[in-house]
Amino acid sequence: MNSIAQQLKTRFEKAFTSAFGESYADTDLMLAPANNPKFGDFQCNAAMSLGKKLGKPPRAIASTIVENLDIADICETPEIAGPGFINLKLKPAYLEAQISALAKPSKRIATDTRLGISPTQTPQRIAIDFSSPNIAKEMHVGHLRSTIIGDAIARTLEFQGHDVIRINHIGDWGTQFGMLIAYLREVHPEALTTADALDLGDLVAFYRQAKQRFDADETFKETARQEVVKLQAGAEDTRRAWKLLCDQSRREFQVIYDLLDIKLTERGESFYNPLLPAVVADLTNLGLLVESDGAKCVFVDGFTNKEGEPLPLIVQKTDGGYNYATTDLAAVRYRIEEDGAKRLIYVTDSGQANHFAQVFAVARKAGWIPEDVEIVHIPFGLVLGEDGKRLKTRSGEAVRLQDLLDEAIVRTRKDLERRLEDEKRHETEEFIANVAHVVGLSAVKYADLSQNRASNYTFSYDKMLALQGNTAPYMLYAYVRVQGIRRKGEIDFDNLDADAKVILESDAALVLAKHLLQFNEVVNAVGGDLLPNRICQYLFELSQKFNQFFEQCPVLKAEEPLRTSRLILCDLTARTLKLGLELLGIQVLERM
Ligand code: ARG
């Protein structure tokens, strides 16, 4: 089904052709939802720029457009306002037909969960790099943001019908492993030969100690270097030690992924190790490599350091080692050449914006990014505590993700138990545990996603768990409300009268219907600009509009045909909430 905006667009294109000729068919319509409902539902602002182009007063242009516009089945007579805005007000009869059409497929195909949104005509292979924590280090809140945002973007693109590769570019390679292995050989050798000898907490502590030792002790430094060489050369015992350390961390990452229901394909930095010499060799052959203080560098225009001097991208260090950037260059090539990705997306904090800009610029200069490939970094802001500083534990340490998620569940449970007591409800332990789990984790995800990702975000349990406002519990409640209607009225939503008429007799119903019909646009917008907060904002407004409708329009007590018509609106609201939340990685509940 075409969205309202698309339908309007088609009509306008026809009008432009008949008013000004073929070449005007694809004029930018500047068609947008009206800012103020007073002016109607949509506004076309093309007359102003067209007036300039044609040397005619914009109001006259607007009149010509309106005269040629065949739109009476969709809108009331368009009004021309101000310098030449064309205001459009949708007809209730049109909206009723649209809602009927949207509701119908569910009756014929019970499995229609797409709400009339067809998959894209131009599916692409898309590589999205997100989460990407580092071995032997705790996964921190930055990784949590990357995981949540990346997953929501991946789900949206998958829903659109794209072929998405979800890549976990974990930090599992580099000189730090030499250091760690050398240290463990000394203090805890069994950790390098036995699985499960350490947990991630120990590993992180050893890592810290190893680093101190590395910085202070020249002999140790040399031993660590030799371990790196052995690792690179594939020496068996070093390899095995490395693998054990990786497995250890991996298991702990998996706990978080399972909790959050995140699917990822691991392709860590080590994966690209064999491809690094070719990156440097090819850059050399292209004449792009410059030696600077013994390091091999590429200079690209537009990158300077604090002193304003050209800033190189180092691809091979003085000691011959490769680095983070070399790996990312190899990864760009692999994703384009081997994976065949046409869109490459990287989700990390904005602190890495320069790194990615420079890597992309070098890859482009080397000719590794074909015209038809899009490559973007999706930056996000910091996670702040309620004191406005970087989120820390009370003792000033980094917050462990598992603790943070567990705490959300515990707090939800407390709130829930208090509420059950107030309402004198008795529920099973299974019910309570499940609601606490789903609501707690949804709240964490939603709080993060509802912000524009570019801004810093303040982590507050109280805010994210509130039953009012732009929060997961508020959205989940709206869904639960509809399920309550279903149970109370013993309604089978899949089998509502297929020929029932939708009647939008009240303002609340009209407002809700218009909003329901915009979901399509929102999903497609997120597929383009990768801003999942648009979906949150949409769902928030949907819940508000639904709640208003619900307060003003009795459903089960209404007479037919209004009753069924209102049930259809309830059902569509619930299905839209469910699908929208699913795209955000949030599960709905039937009761809470
Ligand atoms: N491991 C990195 C970190 O923790 C993030 C990796 C992001 N992806 C990439 N292709 N560089 O900061």
Coordinates of C-alpha atoms and ligand atoms in Angstrom, one line a residue:
M1 CA 0.0 0.0 0.0
N2 CA 1.3 3.4 -0.9
S3 CA 1.6 5.9 1.9
I4 CA -0.6 9.0 1.9
A5 CA 2.4 11.2 1.0
Q6 CA 3.2 8.9 -2.0
Q7 CA -0.3 9.1 -3.2
L8 CA -0.3 12.9 -2.9
K9 CA 3.0 13.0 -4.7
T10 CA 1.6 11.1 -7.7
R11 CA -1.3 13.5 -8.0
F12 CA 1.0 16.5 -7.8
E13 CA 3.4 15.2 -10.4
K14 CA 0.5 14.9 -12.8
A15 CA -0.6 18.4 -12.0
F16 CA 2.9 19.8 -12.6
T17 CA 3.0 18.0 -15.9
S18 CA -0.3 19.3 -17.2
A19 CA 0.4 22.8 -15.8
F20 CA 4.0 23.3 -16.9
G21 CA 4.9 20.5 -19.2
E22 CA 6.7 17.1 -19.0
S23 CA 10.0 18.5 -17.7
Y24 CA 8.3 19.7 -14.5
A25 CA 7.1 16.2 -13.5
D26 CA 9.9 15.7 -11.0
T27 CA 10.0 19.2 -9.6
D28 CA 10.7 19.1 -5.9
L29 CA 7.2 19.2 -4.4
M30 CA 8.3 20.3 -1.0
L31 CA 5.4 18.3 0.3
A32 CA 5.4 17.9 4.0
P33 CA 3.0 17.2 6.9
A34 CA 1.5 20.5 8.0
N35 CA 3.2 22.0 11.2
N36 CA -0.1 23.1 12.6
P37 CA -3.3 21.1 12.3
K38 CA -5.1 24.4 11.8
F39 CA -3.7 24.5 8.2
G40 CA -4.7 21.0 7.4
D41 CA -2.7 17.8 7.1
F42 CA -0.2 18.4 4.4
Q43 CA 1.4 21.4 2.7
C44 CA 3.0 21.8 -0.7
N45 CA 5.5 24.7 -0.8
A46 CA 6.8 24.3 -4.3
A47 CA 5.1 27.5 -5.7
M48 CA 7.7 29.8 -4.2
S49 CA 10.8 28.3 -5.9
L50 CA 8.9 27.6 -9.1
G51 CA 7.7 31.2 -9.2
K52 CA 11.3 32.4 -9.1
K53 CA 12.2 30.0 -11.8
L54 CA 9.3 30.9 -14.1
G55 CA 9.4 34.6 -13.2
K56 CA 5.8 34.6 -12.0
P57 CA 4.2 35.5 -8.7
P58 CA 4.1 32.4 -6.5
R59 CA 0.5 32.8 -5.6
A60 CA -0.4 32.6 -9.3
I61 CA 1.7 29.5 -9.7
A62 CA 0.0 28.0 -6.7
S63 CA -3.4 28.7 -8.4
T64 CA -2.3 27.1 -11.6
I65 CA -1.1 24.0 -9.7
V66 CA -4.4 23.8 -7.8
E67 CA -6.4 24.2 -11.0
N68 CA -4.6 21.2 -12.5
L69 CA -4.8 19.1 -9.4
D70 CA -7.2 16.2 -9.5
I71 CA -7.4 15.3 -5.8
A72 CA -11.0 15.6 -4.8
D73 CA -11.2 12.0 -3.7
I74 CA -8.4 12.5 -1.2
C75 CA -8.6 16.1 0.0
E76 CA -11.0 18.9 0.6
T77 CA -10.6 21.8 -1.9
P78 CA -7.0 22.9 -1.4
E79 CA -6.4 26.4 0.1
I80 CA -3.7 28.8 -0.9
A81 CA -2.2 30.7 1.9
G82 CA 0.5 33.4 2.5
P83 CA 2.9 33.8 -0.4
G84 CA 1.7 30.6 -2.1
F85 CA 1.5 27.7 0.3
I86 CA -1.0 25.0 -0.8
N87 CA -2.7 23.6 2.2
L88 CA -4.4 20.2 2.0
K89 CA -6.9 18.7 4.4
L90 CA -7.6 14.9 4.0
K91 CA -11.2 13.8 3.7
P92 CA -12.6 11.6 6.4
A93 CA -14.0 9.3 3.7
Y94 CA -10.6 8.9 2.2
L95 CA -9.0 8.1 5.6
E96 CA -11.8 5.6 6.3
A97 CA -11.0 3.8 3.1
Q98 CA -7.3 3.8 3.8
I99 CA -7.8 2.4 7.3
S100 CA -10.1 -0.3 6.0
A101 CA -7.5 -1.3 3.4
L102 CA -4.8 -1.4 6.1
A103 CA -6.9 -3.5 8.4
K104 CA -8.1 -5.9 5.8
P105 CA -5.1 -8.1 5.0
S106 CA -5.1 -9.3 8.6
K107 CA -8.4 -11.0 8.0
R108 CA -7.3 -12.8 5.0
I109 CA -3.8 -13.5 5.9
A110 CA -3.5 -13.9 9.7
T111 CA 0.3 -13.8 9.3
D112 CA 0.4 -10.3 7.8
T113 CA 2.6 -8.6 10.2
R114 CA 3.9 -6.0 7.8
L115 CA 1.0 -3.6 8.1
G116 CA 0.9 -3.1 4.4
I117 CA 4.5 -2.0 4.2
S118 CA 6.0 -3.8 1.2
P119 CA 9.6 -4.8 1.1
T120 CA 11.9 -2.5 -0.8
Q121 CA 12.1 -2.9 -4.6
T122 CA 15.8 -2.4 -4.4
P123 CA 17.2 -4.7 -1.7
Q124 CA 20.9 -4.3 -1.0
R125 CA 23.5 -6.2 0.9
I126 CA 24.4 -4.0 3.9
A127 CA 27.2 -4.6 6.3
I128 CA 26.6 -3.0 9.7
D129 CA 29.5 -3.0 12.2
F130 CA 28.3 -2.6 15.7
S131 CA 28.8 -3.6 19.4
S132 CA 32.5 -4.6 18.8
P133 CA 33.9 -4.8 22.3
N134 CA 37.5 -5.7 23.1
I135 CA 38.9 -9.0 24.4
A136 CA 40.2 -8.9 27.9
K137 CA 38.4 -5.7 28.6
E138 CA 35.0 -5.1 30.0
M139 CA 32.3 -4.3 27.6
H140 CA 31.4 -0.8 28.6
V141 CA 28.3 1.5 28.2
G142 CA 29.7 2.8 24.9
H143 CA 29.5 -0.7 23.6
L144 CA 26.0 -1.1 25.0
R145 CA 24.9 2.0 23.1
S146 CA 26.5 0.7 19.9
T147 CA 24.8 -2.7 20.5
I148 CA 21.3 -1.3 21.0
I149 CA 21.4 1.3 18.3
G150 CA 23.1 -1.0 15.8
D151 CA 20.6 -3.7 16.4
A152 CA 17.6 -1.4 15.9
I153 CA 19.1 -0.1 12.7
A154 CA 19.8 -3.7 11.5
R155 CA 16.3 -4.8 12.4
T156 CA 14.8 -1.9 10.5
L157 CA 16.9 -2.6 7.4
E158 CA 16.1 -6.3 7.6
F159 CA 12.4 -5.5 7.8
Q160 CA 12.8 -3.4 4.7
G161 CA 14.0 -6.5 3.0
H162 CA 17.7 -5.8 2.8
D163 CA 20.3 -8.5 3.2
V164 CA 22.1 -7.4 6.4
I165 CA 25.4 -8.7 7.7
R166 CA 25.7 -7.9 11.4
I167 CA 29.4 -7.7 12.1
N168 CA 30.9 -7.8 15.5
H169 CA 34.4 -6.3 14.9
I170 CA 35.8 -7.3 18.2
G171 CA 39.2 -6.2 19.3
D172 CA 40.9 -9.5 19.4
W173 CA 44.3 -8.8 18.0
G174 CA 47.3 -6.6 18.6
T175 CA 50.3 -6.0 20.9
Q176 CA 48.2 -6.0 24.0
F177 CA 47.9 -9.8 23.7
G178 CA 51.7 -10.2 23.8
M179 CA 51.7 -8.2 27.0
L180 CA 48.8 -10.2 28.5
I181 CA 50.1 -13.6 27.6
A182 CA 53.6 -12.8 28.8
Y183 CA 52.2 -11.7 32.1
L184 CA 49.9 -14.6 32.6
R185 CA 52.7 -17.0 31.8
E186 CA 54.4 -15.6 34.9
V187 CA 51.6 -15.2 37.4
H188 CA 48.8 -17.6 36.3
P189 CA 50.1 -20.0 33.7
E190 CA 47.1 -22.4 34.0
A191 CA 44.9 -19.6 32.6
L192 CA 46.6 -20.1 29.3
T193 CA 46.0 -23.8 29.1
T194 CA 42.8 -24.4 30.9
A195 CA 39.4 -23.1 29.9
D196 CA 37.4 -21.3 32.5
A197 CA 40.4 -20.7 34.8
L198 CA 39.5 -17.0 34.8
D199 CA 36.5 -14.9 34.5
L200 CA 36.4 -11.6 32.6
G201 CA 36.8 -9.6 35.8
D202 CA 40.1 -11.3 36.6
L203 CA 41.2 -10.9 33.0
V204 CA 40.5 -7.2 33.1
A205 CA 42.6 -6.9 36.4
F206 CA 45.4 -8.9 34.9
Y207 CA 45.3 -6.8 31.8
R208 CA 45.7 -3.7 34.0
Q209 CA 48.7 -5.2 35.9
A210 CA 50.3 -6.4 32.6
K211 CA 50.1 -2.9 31.2
Q212 CA 51.7 -1.4 34.3
R213 CA 54.5 -4.0 34.1
F214 CA 54.9 -3.3 30.4
D215 CA 55.3 0.4 31.0
A216 CA 57.8 0.0 33.8
D217 CA 59.9 -3.0 32.9
E218 CA 62.1 -3.1 29.8
T219 CA 62.9 -6.8 30.0
F220 CA 59.2 -7.6 30.3
K221 CA 58.5 -5.3 27.3
E222 CA 60.9 -7.4 25.2
T223 CA 59.3 -10.7 26.4
A224 CA 55.9 -9.3 25.5
R225 CA 57.1 -8.3 22.0
Q226 CA 58.4 -11.8 21.4
E227 CA 55.0 -13.2 22.4
V228 CA 53.4 -10.9 19.7
V229 CA 55.9 -12.2 17.2
K230 CA 55.1 -15.7 18.1
L231 CA 51.4 -15.0 17.9
Q232 CA 51.8 -13.5 14.5
A233 CA 53.9 -16.4 13.3
G234 CA 51.3 -18.8 14.6
A235 CA 53.3 -20.5 17.3
E236 CA 51.1 -23.2 18.7
D237 CA 51.2 -22.5 22.5
T238 CA 50.8 -18.8 22.1
R239 CA 48.0 -19.3 19.7
R240 CA 46.2 -21.6 22.1
A241 CA 46.7 -19.1 24.9
W242 CA 45.3 -16.4 22.8
K243 CA 42.3 -18.5 21.8
L244 CA 41.5 -19.3 25.4
L245 CA 41.6 -15.7 26.4
C246 CA 39.2 -14.9 23.5
D247 CA 36.8 -17.6 24.4
Q248 CA 36.7 -16.4 28.0
S249 CA 35.7 -12.9 27.0
R250 CA 33.4 -14.1 24.2
R251 CA 31.4 -16.2 26.7
E252 CA 30.9 -13.1 28.9
F253 CA 29.9 -10.9 25.9
Q254 CA 27.4 -13.6 25.0
V255 CA 25.6 -13.3 28.3
I256 CA 24.9 -9.7 27.5
Y257 CA 23.8 -10.5 23.9
D258 CA 21.5 -13.2 25.2
L259 CA 19.9 -10.9 27.7
L260 CA 19.3 -8.3 25.1
D261 CA 18.4 -10.7 22.3
I262 CA 21.1 -9.5 20.0
K263 CA 22.4 -11.5 17.0
L264 CA 25.9 -10.8 15.7
T265 CA 28.4 -12.5 13.4
E266 CA 31.8 -12.3 15.0
R267 CA 34.5 -11.1 12.6
G268 CA 37.1 -9.7 14.9
E269 CA 40.3 -7.8 14.0
S270 CA 42.3 -11.0 13.8
F271 CA 40.2 -12.0 10.8
Y272 CA 41.8 -9.3 8.8
N273 CA 45.4 -10.0 9.9
P274 CA 46.4 -12.0 6.8
L275 CA 45.0 -9.2 4.6
L276 CA 47.1 -6.4 6.1
P277 CA 50.3 -6.7 4.1
A278 CA 48.3 -6.4 0.9
V279 CA 46.8 -3.1 2.1
V280 CA 50.2 -1.6 2.7
A281 CA 51.6 -3.1 -0.6
D282 CA 48.7 -1.8 -2.6
L283 CA 48.9 1.7 -1.1
T284 CA 52.7 1.6 -1.9
N285 CA 51.9 0.6 -5.5
L286 CA 49.4 3.4 -5.8
G287 CA 52.1 5.8 -4.7
L288 CA 50.1 6.9 -1.7
L289 CA 52.6 5.8 1.0
V290 CA 54.9 8.3 2.7
E291 CA 57.6 7.4 5.2
S292 CA 57.5 9.7 8.2
D293 CA 59.8 9.0 11.2
G294 CA 60.1 5.4 10.0
A295 CA 56.3 4.9 9.9
K296 CA 54.3 4.3 6.7
C297 CA 51.6 6.9 6.4
V298 CA 49.0 8.2 4.0
F299 CA 48.2 11.9 3.9
V300 CA 44.8 13.0 2.7
D301 CA 43.6 16.6 2.3
G302 CA 41.6 18.1 5.1
F303 CA 43.1 16.3 8.1
T304 CA 45.3 18.3 10.4
N305 CA 46.5 18.1 13.9
K306 CA 46.1 20.7 16.6
E307 CA 49.0 22.7 15.2
G308 CA 47.3 22.8 11.8
E309 CA 49.9 20.5 10.3
P310 CA 48.8 17.7 7.9
L311 CA 47.8 14.7 9.9
P312 CA 48.8 11.3 8.4
L313 CA 46.9 8.0 8.8
I314 CA 49.6 5.6 10.0
V315 CA 49.2 2.2 8.4
Q316 CA 52.5 0.5 9.5
K317 CA 54.4 1.5 12.6
T318 CA 58.1 1.9 12.8
D319 CA 58.4 -1.6 14.3
G320 CA 56.6 -3.0 11.3
G321 CA 53.4 -3.6 13.2
Y322 CA 50.0 -2.7 11.8
N323 CA 47.3 -0.9 13.7
Y324 CA 43.6 -0.2 14.1
A325 CA 43.4 1.8 10.9
T326 CA 45.2 -0.7 8.8
T327 CA 42.6 -3.3 9.9
D328 CA 39.8 -1.0 9.1
L329 CA 41.1 -0.4 5.6
A330 CA 41.3 -4.2 5.1
A331 CA 37.8 -4.5 6.5
V332 CA 36.5 -1.9 4.1
R333 CA 38.0 -3.8 1.2
Y334 CA 36.7 -7.1 2.4
R335 CA 33.1 -5.9 3.0
I336 CA 33.0 -4.4 -0.5
E337 CA 34.9 -7.0 -2.5
E338 CA 34.1 -10.3 -0.7
D339 CA 30.8 -9.5 1.0
G340 CA 29.5 -7.5 -1.9
A341 CA 28.1 -4.9 0.4
K342 CA 26.7 -1.7 -1.2
R343 CA 26.2 0.1 2.1
L344 CA 28.7 0.0 4.9
I345 CA 27.6 1.3 8.3
Y346 CA 29.7 1.7 11.4
V347 CA 28.2 2.4 14.8
T348 CA 30.6 3.8 17.4
D349 CA 30.8 6.7 19.7
S350 CA 31.5 10.1 18.2
G351 CA 35.0 10.0 19.6
Q352 CA 35.9 7.8 16.6
A353 CA 34.5 10.1 14.0
N354 CA 37.9 11.3 12.9
H355 CA 39.3 7.8 12.6
F356 CA 36.5 6.8 10.3
A357 CA 36.5 9.9 8.3
Q358 CA 40.2 9.4 7.7
V359 CA 39.9 5.7 6.9
F360 CA 37.1 6.4 4.5
A361 CA 39.1 9.2 2.8
V362 CA 42.2 7.0 2.4
A363 CA 40.1 4.1 1.0
R364 CA 38.4 6.5 -1.4
K365 CA 41.7 8.0 -2.5
A366 CA 43.0 4.5 -3.2
G367 CA 39.9 3.9 -5.3
W368 CA 38.6 1.1 -3.1
I369 CA 35.1 2.6 -2.7
P370 CA 33.1 2.3 -6.0
E371 CA 30.6 5.0 -6.9
D372 CA 27.6 2.9 -6.0
V373 CA 28.8 2.1 -2.5
E374 CA 27.8 4.2 0.4
I375 CA 30.0 4.2 3.6
V376 CA 28.9 5.9 6.7
H377 CA 29.9 6.3 10.3
I378 CA 26.9 6.5 12.7
P379 CA 28.2 8.4 15.7
F380 CA 26.6 8.6 19.1
G381 CA 27.1 10.6 22.2
L382 CA 28.3 9.6 25.7
V383 CA 26.3 7.9 28.4
L384 CA 26.2 10.3 31.4
G385 CA 25.2 9.7 35.0
E386 CA 22.6 11.8 36.7
D387 CA 25.4 14.1 37.9
G388 CA 26.0 15.0 34.3
K389 CA 29.4 13.3 34.2
R390 CA 30.4 10.1 32.4
L391 CA 28.5 7.2 33.9
K392 CA 30.5 5.6 36.7
T393 CA 29.7 3.4 39.7
R394 CA 29.7 5.1 43.2
S395 CA 33.2 4.1 43.7
G396 CA 34.2 5.7 40.5
E397 CA 34.7 2.6 38.4
A398 CA 33.3 1.8 35.0
V399 CA 29.8 0.3 35.3
R400 CA 29.6 -3.4 34.5
L401 CA 27.0 -3.9 31.9
Q402 CA 25.6 -7.0 33.5
D403 CA 25.1 -5.1 36.8
L404 CA 23.5 -2.3 35.0
L405 CA 21.0 -4.6 33.3
D406 CA 20.3 -6.6 36.4
E407 CA 19.6 -3.5 38.3
A408 CA 17.0 -2.4 35.7
I409 CA 15.3 -5.7 36.2
V410 CA 15.4 -5.6 40.0
R411 CA 14.0 -2.1 40.0
T412 CA 11.2 -2.9 37.6
R413 CA 10.3 -5.8 39.8
K414 CA 10.1 -3.6 42.9
D415 CA 7.9 -1.2 41.1
L416 CA 5.7 -4.0 39.8
E417 CA 5.3 -5.6 43.2
R418 CA 4.3 -2.3 44.7
R419 CA 1.7 -1.8 42.0
L420 CA 0.3 -5.3 42.3
E421 CA -0.1 -4.8 46.0
D422 CA -1.9 -1.4 45.4
E423 CA -4.2 -3.1 42.9
K424 CA -4.6 -6.1 45.2
R425 CA -3.6 -8.4 42.3
H426 CA -2.1 -11.8 42.8
E427 CA 0.2 -13.0 40.1
T428 CA 2.5 -16.0 39.8
E429 CA 6.2 -15.8 40.3
E430 CA 6.6 -16.7 36.6
F431 CA 4.5 -13.7 35.6
I432 CA 6.3 -11.3 37.8
A433 CA 9.8 -12.5 36.7
N434 CA 8.9 -12.3 33.1
V435 CA 7.3 -8.8 33.3
A436 CA 10.3 -7.5 35.2
H437 CA 12.7 -9.0 32.7
V438 CA 10.9 -7.7 29.6
V439 CA 10.1 -4.3 31.0
G440 CA 13.4 -3.7 32.6
L441 CA 15.5 -4.5 29.5
S442 CA 13.0 -2.7 27.2
A443 CA 13.3 0.4 29.3
V444 CA 17.1 0.4 29.0
K445 CA 16.9 -0.1 25.2
Y446 CA 14.1 2.4 24.7
A447 CA 15.7 5.1 26.8
D448 CA 18.8 4.9 24.7
L449 CA 17.0 4.7 21.3
S450 CA 14.5 7.5 22.1
Q451 CA 17.3 10.1 22.1
N452 CA 18.8 11.5 19.0
R453 CA 21.8 9.3 19.0
A454 CA 24.2 12.2 18.3
S455 CA 23.5 13.7 21.7
N456 CA 24.9 12.5 25.0
Y457 CA 22.3 10.6 27.0
T458 CA 21.7 10.7 30.7
F459 CA 21.1 7.3 32.2
S460 CA 18.3 7.4 34.8
Y461 CA 16.4 4.4 36.0
D462 CA 13.7 6.6 37.4
K463 CA 13.1 8.2 34.1
M464 CA 13.3 5.1 31.9
L465 CA 11.0 3.1 34.2
A466 CA 8.3 5.8 34.5
L467 CA 4.9 4.7 33.4
Q468 CA 4.3 8.2 31.9
G469 CA 6.2 9.9 29.2
N470 CA 8.3 8.7 26.3
T471 CA 9.3 5.4 27.9
A472 CA 9.1 1.7 27.2
P473 CA 6.6 1.1 30.0
Y474 CA 4.2 3.8 28.6
M475 CA 4.3 2.2 25.1
L476 CA 3.9 -1.3 26.5
Y477 CA 0.9 -0.2 28.5
A478 CA -0.9 1.1 25.4
Y479 CA -0.4 -2.3 23.9
V480 CA -1.6 -4.1 27.1
R481 CA -4.7 -1.9 27.1
V482 CA -5.8 -3.2 23.7
Q483 CA -5.1 -6.8 24.9
G484 CA -7.3 -6.0 27.9
I485 CA -10.1 -5.0 25.5
R486 CA -9.6 -8.2 23.6
R487 CA -9.9 -10.4 26.8
K488 CA -12.8 -8.4 28.3
G489 CA -14.9 -8.4 25.1
E490 CA -13.6 -11.9 24.0
I491 CA -12.7 -10.3 20.7
D492 CA -11.0 -12.3 18.0
F493 CA -9.1 -9.5 16.2
D494 CA -8.1 -11.7 13.4
N495 CA -11.7 -12.3 12.5
L496 CA -13.4 -9.0 12.8
D497 CA -16.2 -8.6 10.2
A498 CA -14.2 -8.2 7.0
D499 CA -16.7 -5.9 5.5
A500 CA -17.2 -3.7 8.5
K501 CA -17.1 0.0 7.7
V502 CA -14.6 2.1 9.4
I503 CA -16.2 5.3 10.7
L504 CA -14.1 8.2 11.8
E505 CA -16.8 10.2 13.5
S506 CA -14.8 11.9 16.2
D507 CA -11.7 14.1 16.2
A508 CA -9.9 11.6 18.4
A509 CA -10.6 8.8 15.9
L510 CA -9.5 11.0 12.9
V511 CA -6.3 12.0 14.6
L512 CA -5.5 8.4 15.5
A513 CA -6.3 7.2 12.0
K514 CA -4.0 9.8 10.4
H515 CA -1.2 8.9 12.7
L516 CA -1.6 5.2 12.0
L517 CA -1.3 5.8 8.3
Q518 CA 2.1 7.5 8.7
F519 CA 4.0 4.5 10.1
N520 CA 5.1 3.5 6.6
E521 CA 6.8 6.9 6.1
V522 CA 8.6 6.7 9.4
V523 CA 10.1 3.3 8.8
N524 CA 11.3 4.3 5.4
A525 CA 12.8 7.5 6.8
V526 CA 14.8 5.5 9.4
G527 CA 16.0 3.2 6.6
G528 CA 17.5 6.3 5.1
D529 CA 18.9 8.4 7.9
L530 CA 19.4 5.6 10.4
L531 CA 17.8 7.6 13.3
P532 CA 15.8 5.1 15.3
N533 CA 14.5 7.8 17.6
R534 CA 12.1 8.7 14.9
I535 CA 10.3 5.4 15.5
C536 CA 10.3 6.1 19.3
Q537 CA 8.8 9.5 18.7
Y538 CA 6.2 8.0 16.4
L539 CA 5.2 5.3 18.8
F540 CA 5.1 7.8 21.7
E541 CA 2.6 10.0 19.7
L542 CA 0.7 6.9 18.7
S543 CA 0.3 5.8 22.3
Q544 CA -0.8 9.3 23.3
K545 CA -3.3 9.5 20.5
F546 CA -4.6 6.1 21.2
N547 CA -5.0 6.9 24.9
Q548 CA -7.0 10.0 24.0
F549 CA -9.2 8.0 21.7
F550 CA -9.7 5.4 24.3
E551 CA -10.7 7.9 26.9
Q552 CA -13.1 9.7 24.6
C553 CA -14.6 6.8 22.7
P554 CA -16.0 3.8 24.5
V555 CA -15.2 0.7 22.5
L556 CA -16.9 -2.4 23.9
K557 CA -20.0 -0.4 25.0
A558 CA -20.4 1.3 21.6
E559 CA -23.3 0.3 19.3
E560 CA -22.6 -1.4 16.0
P561 CA -21.3 -0.4 13.5
L562 CA -19.2 2.0 15.6
R563 CA -18.1 -0.8 17.9
T564 CA -16.4 -2.8 15.2
S565 CA -15.0 0.3 13.7
R566 CA -13.4 1.3 17.0
L567 CA -12.1 -2.3 17.5
I568 CA -10.4 -2.0 14.1
L569 CA -8.6 1.1 15.3
C570 CA -7.6 -0.6 18.5
D571 CA -6.2 -3.6 16.7
L572 CA -4.3 -1.5 14.2
T573 CA -2.8 0.5 17.0
A574 CA -1.7 -2.6 18.8
R575 CA -0.2 -4.1 15.7
T576 CA 1.6 -0.9 14.9
L577 CA 3.0 -0.7 18.4
K578 CA 4.1 -4.3 18.2
L579 CA 5.8 -4.0 14.9
G580 CA 7.4 -0.6 15.8
L581 CA 8.8 -2.0 19.1
E582 CA 10.0 -5.1 17.3
L583 CA 12.1 -2.9 15.0
L584 CA 13.6 -1.4 18.2
G585 CA 14.4 -4.9 19.5
I586 CA 11.6 -4.6 22.1
Q587 CA 9.1 -7.4 22.9
V588 CA 5.5 -6.7 23.8
L589 CA 3.6 -8.2 26.7
E590 CA 0.0 -9.3 26.8
R591 CA -0.4 -8.3 30.4
M592 CA 1.7 -6.3 32.8
Ligands
ARG1 N1 36.7 -2.3 19.3 C1 36.5 -0.9 19.1 C2 36.2 -0.1 20.4 O1 35.9 -0.7 21.4 C3 35.3 -0.6 18.2 C4 35.4 -1.1 16.8 C5 34.5 -0.4 15.8 N2 34.5 -1.0 14.5 C6 35.5 -0.8 13.7 N3 35.4 -1.4 12.5 N4 36.6 0.0 13.9 O2 36.4 1.1 20.4

